[in-house]
Amino acid sequence: MDFELRILGSSSATPSANRHHTAQLLTIDNQYHLIDCGEGTQMQLMLYKIKHQRISNIYISHLHGDHYFGLAGLLSTMHLQGRQMPLHLFGPPGLSEILSLQLKYSGTNLCYKLIFHELDTTCYRKIYEDKKITVHTIPMEHRIPCCGFLFREKQKPRSLIKENLPGFLTPPQLVRLKWGEDIMDEQGNILVRNALVTLEPKRSRSYAYCADSRYKPELITYLRGVDLLYHEATFTDDLRDRAHYTFHSTARQAAELAAAAQVRHLLLGHFSVRYKDLTPLLNEALEVFPKADLAVEGSIFCVRE
């Protein structure tokens, strides 16, 4: 099953010639989850040949323009191209009102169902669940209400060792074996011991998206052990005071958080336009956390089972 992150935009408030506003596409088992939607996101989707009609869920972290100004245009294009599949939109209070006004005064009646889920950005809460994953909000510390998102695969079934299976088992019994049960007879005696006919399930994977925020050690509780962590790194650490004043973080702070939470892989993003060369940001993080990368446009990060 796929678990792949594509970076569409990595810049902070001001875009540059080579960096776009924040947007990411997370693919889990062939399902598309768009995380933030800065200006130009649909152009980036076209550049990387990503079919936006396949996006099922969109998550907006907060209402600073560099994280959602591309949303109205993307929704409009989906409408013009005849989308029919419902679209789930998760965002903070105010987003529904903004979009309603834009659609109202443009005379647009979407041809598909837009299902809006208003988020409480102040707490850790489950906002989405299907058969394979859950999504929770992560509370950030920013100048306006803001949250991150934690994507986790559910526990996977065990693998059956076909050559070890007795021939009398029924389909329901095979399902029970996959979920770790022994097969018993009516008297409670074990007919088939699970450990002898199954293998351990494949590892469940996780991705945490930490949107704009000051350095917040309290996040360690939610991030501990995640496979892939994205954390904003707007500044280098010589501007730590400015980062705090503007409710942002430095590359070193992102790495310190990753190390404390014992995550597997750290991605840095939301870079200030002042950095034409991002090497200082990466080097600063690597001094603290050796498994760090830059989340720059076009990069793909796969999480293996």
PDB file of N, CA and C in Angstrom, residues 241-275:
ATOM      1  N   ASP A 241      15.113  34.823  18.063  1.00  0.00           N
ATOM      2  CA  ASP A 241      14.235  35.820  18.675  1.00  0.00           C
ATOM      3  C   ASP A 241      13.159  36.282  17.699  1.00  0.00           C
ATOM      4  N   ARG A 242      13.559  36.472  16.444  1.00  0.00           N
ATOM      5  CA  ARG A 242      12.575  36.875  15.442  1.00  0.00           C
ATOM      6  C   ARG A 242      11.557  35.751  15.209  1.00  0.00           C
ATOM      7  N   ALA A 243      12.042  34.526  15.204  1.00  0.00           N
ATOM      8  CA  ALA A 243      11.134  33.390  15.043  1.00  0.00           C
ATOM      9  C   ALA A 243      10.088  33.379  16.150  1.00  0.00           C
ATOM     10  N   HIS A 244      10.528  33.586  17.375  1.00  0.00           N
ATOM     11  CA  HIS A 244       9.585  33.597  18.496  1.00  0.00           C
ATOM     12  C   HIS A 244       8.596  34.748  18.356  1.00  0.00           C
ATOM     13  N   TYR A 245       9.073  35.910  17.985  1.00  0.00           N
ATOM     14  CA  TYR A 245       8.218  37.102  17.860  1.00  0.00           C
ATOM     15  C   TYR A 245       7.152  36.914  16.783  1.00  0.00           C
ATOM     16  N   THR A 246       7.517  36.238  15.697  1.00  0.00           N
ATOM     17  CA  THR A 246       6.595  36.045  14.580  1.00  0.00           C
ATOM     18  C   THR A 246       5.843  34.713  14.656  1.00  0.00           C
ATOM     19  N   PHE A 247       5.971  34.002  15.762  1.00  0.00           N
ATOM     20  CA  PHE A 247       5.305  32.717  15.975  1.00  0.00           C
ATOM     21  C   PHE A 247       5.755  31.675  14.955  1.00  0.00           C
ATOM     22  N   HIS A 248       7.059  31.613  14.743  1.00  0.00           N
ATOM     23  CA  HIS A 248       7.641  30.625  13.858  1.00  0.00           C
ATOM     24  C   HIS A 248       8.771  29.892  14.578  1.00  0.00           C
ATOM     25  N   SER A 249       9.437  28.979  13.859  1.00  0.00           N
ATOM     26  CA  SER A 249      10.504  28.167  14.435  1.00  0.00           C
ATOM     27  C   SER A 249      11.753  28.245  13.579  1.00  0.00           C
ATOM     28  N   THR A 250      12.858  27.810  14.161  1.00  0.00           N
ATOM     29  CA  THR A 250      14.122  27.724  13.431  1.00  0.00           C
ATOM     30  C   THR A 250      14.388  26.276  13.043  1.00  0.00           C
ATOM     31  N   ALA A 251      15.329  26.073  12.125  1.00  0.00           N
ATOM     32  CA  ALA A 251      15.684  24.716  11.707  1.00  0.00           C
ATOM     33  C   ALA A 251      16.228  23.908  12.883  1.00  0.00           C
ATOM     34  N   ARG A 252      17.025  24.555  13.723  1.00  0.00           N
ATOM     35  CA  ARG A 252      17.565  23.849  14.885  1.00  0.00           C
ATOM     36  C   ARG A 252      16.445  23.431  15.840  1.00  0.00           C
ATOM     37  N   GLN A 253      15.486  24.294  16.054  1.00  0.00           N
ATOM     38  CA  GLN A 253      14.378  23.949  16.941  1.00  0.00           C
ATOM     39  C   GLN A 253      13.569  22.774  16.389  1.00  0.00           C
ATOM     40  N   ALA A 254      13.354  22.764  15.067  1.00  0.00           N
ATOM     41  CA  ALA A 254      12.644  21.635  14.455  1.00  0.00           C
ATOM     42  C   ALA A 254      13.411  20.341  14.681  1.00  0.00           C
ATOM     43  N   ALA A 255      14.729  20.399  14.552  1.00  0.00           N
ATOM     44  CA  ALA A 255      15.558  19.211  14.755  1.00  0.00           C
ATOM     45  C   ALA A 255      15.556  18.779  16.220  1.00  0.00           C
ATOM     46  N   GLU A 256      15.572  19.734  17.135  1.00  0.00           N
ATOM     47  CA  GLU A 256      15.519  19.405  18.558  1.00  0.00           C
ATOM     48  C   GLU A 256      14.218  18.685  18.900  1.00  0.00           C
ATOM     49  N   LEU A 257      13.127  19.139  18.299  1.00  0.00           N
ATOM     50  CA  LEU A 257      11.840  18.494  18.529  1.00  0.00           C
ATOM     51  C   LEU A 257      11.843  17.074  17.955  1.00  0.00           C
ATOM     52  N   ALA A 258      12.384  16.916  16.750  1.00  0.00           N
ATOM     53  CA  ALA A 258      12.444  15.599  16.113  1.00  0.00           C
ATOM     54  C   ALA A 258      13.276  14.628  16.947  1.00  0.00           C
ATOM     55  N   ALA A 259      14.404  15.109  17.471  1.00  0.00           N
ATOM     56  CA  ALA A 259      15.269  14.255  18.276  1.00  0.00           C
ATOM     57  C   ALA A 259      14.574  13.846  19.573  1.00  0.00           C
ATOM     58  N   ALA A 260      13.920  14.803  20.222  1.00  0.00           N
ATOM     59  CA  ALA A 260      13.252  14.513  21.488  1.00  0.00           C
ATOM     60  C   ALA A 260      12.090  13.542  21.294  1.00  0.00           C
ATOM     61  N   ALA A 261      11.401  13.644  20.149  1.00  0.00           N
ATOM     62  CA  ALA A 261      10.257  12.774  19.874  1.00  0.00           C
ATOM     63  C   ALA A 261      10.678  11.448  19.255  1.00  0.00           C
ATOM     64  N   GLN A 262      11.963  11.301  18.957  1.00  0.00           N
ATOM     65  CA  GLN A 262      12.504  10.063  18.380  1.00  0.00           C
ATOM     66  C   GLN A 262      11.763   9.662  17.098  1.00  0.00           C
ATOM     67  N   VAL A 263      11.568  10.645  16.224  1.00  0.00           N
ATOM     68  CA  VAL A 263      10.939  10.349  14.946  1.00  0.00           C
ATOM     69  C   VAL A 263      11.973   9.724  14.014  1.00  0.00           C
ATOM     70  N   ARG A 264      11.512   9.130  12.937  1.00  0.00           N
ATOM     71  CA  ARG A 264      12.435   8.457  12.020  1.00  0.00           C
ATOM     72  C   ARG A 264      13.043   9.411  11.001  1.00  0.00           C
ATOM     73  N   HIS A 265      12.273  10.402  10.557  1.00  0.00           N
ATOM     74  CA  HIS A 265      12.725  11.243   9.452  1.00  0.00           C
ATOM     75  C   HIS A 265      12.094  12.623   9.609  1.00  0.00           C
ATOM     76  N   LEU A 266      12.895  13.671   9.466  1.00  0.00           N
ATOM     77  CA  LEU A 266      12.435  15.053   9.615  1.00  0.00           C
ATOM     78  C   LEU A 266      12.500  15.770   8.272  1.00  0.00           C
ATOM     79  N   LEU A 267      11.431  16.516   7.965  1.00  0.00           N
ATOM     80  CA  LEU A 267      11.399  17.376   6.788  1.00  0.00           C
ATOM     81  C   LEU A 267      11.273  18.821   7.232  1.00  0.00           C
ATOM     82  N   LEU A 268      12.084  19.682   6.641  1.00  0.00           N
ATOM     83  CA  LEU A 268      12.054  21.110   6.938  1.00  0.00           C
ATOM     84  C   LEU A 268      11.363  21.857   5.811  1.00  0.00           C
ATOM     85  N   GLY A 269      10.548  22.856   6.153  1.00  0.00           N
ATOM     86  CA  GLY A 269       9.862  23.628   5.132  1.00  0.00           C
ATOM     87  C   GLY A 269       9.451  24.997   5.629  1.00  0.00           C
ATOM     88  N   HIS A 270       8.626  25.696   4.810  1.00  0.00           N
ATOM     89  CA  HIS A 270       8.134  27.041   5.117  1.00  0.00           C
ATOM     90  C   HIS A 270       9.294  28.028   5.271  1.00  0.00           C
ATOM     91  N   PHE A 271      10.164  28.036   4.264  1.00  0.00           N
ATOM     92  CA  PHE A 271      11.396  28.807   4.342  1.00  0.00           C
ATOM     93  C   PHE A 271      11.152  30.286   4.053  1.00  0.00           C
ATOM     94  N   SER A 272      11.803  31.142   4.823  1.00  0.00           N
ATOM     95  CA  SER A 272      11.771  32.574   4.554  1.00  0.00           C
ATOM     96  C   SER A 272      12.407  32.856   3.196  1.00  0.00           C
ATOM     97  N   VAL A 273      11.852  33.836   2.495  1.00  0.00           N
ATOM     98  CA  VAL A 273      12.364  34.186   1.172  1.00  0.00           C
ATOM     99  C   VAL A 273      13.779  34.745   1.243  1.00  0.00           C
ATOM    100  N   ARG A 274      14.234  35.123   2.430  1.00  0.00           N
ATOM    101  CA  ARG A 274      15.586  35.666   2.578  1.00  0.00           C
ATOM    102  C   ARG A 274      16.661  34.621   2.256  1.00  0.00           C
ATOM    103  N   TYR A 275      16.293  33.331   2.311  1.00  0.00           N
ATOM    104  CA  TYR A 275      17.283  32.279   2.080  1.00  0.00           C
ATOM    105  C   TYR A 275      17.216  31.824   0.626  1.00  0.00           C
TER     106      TYR A 275
END
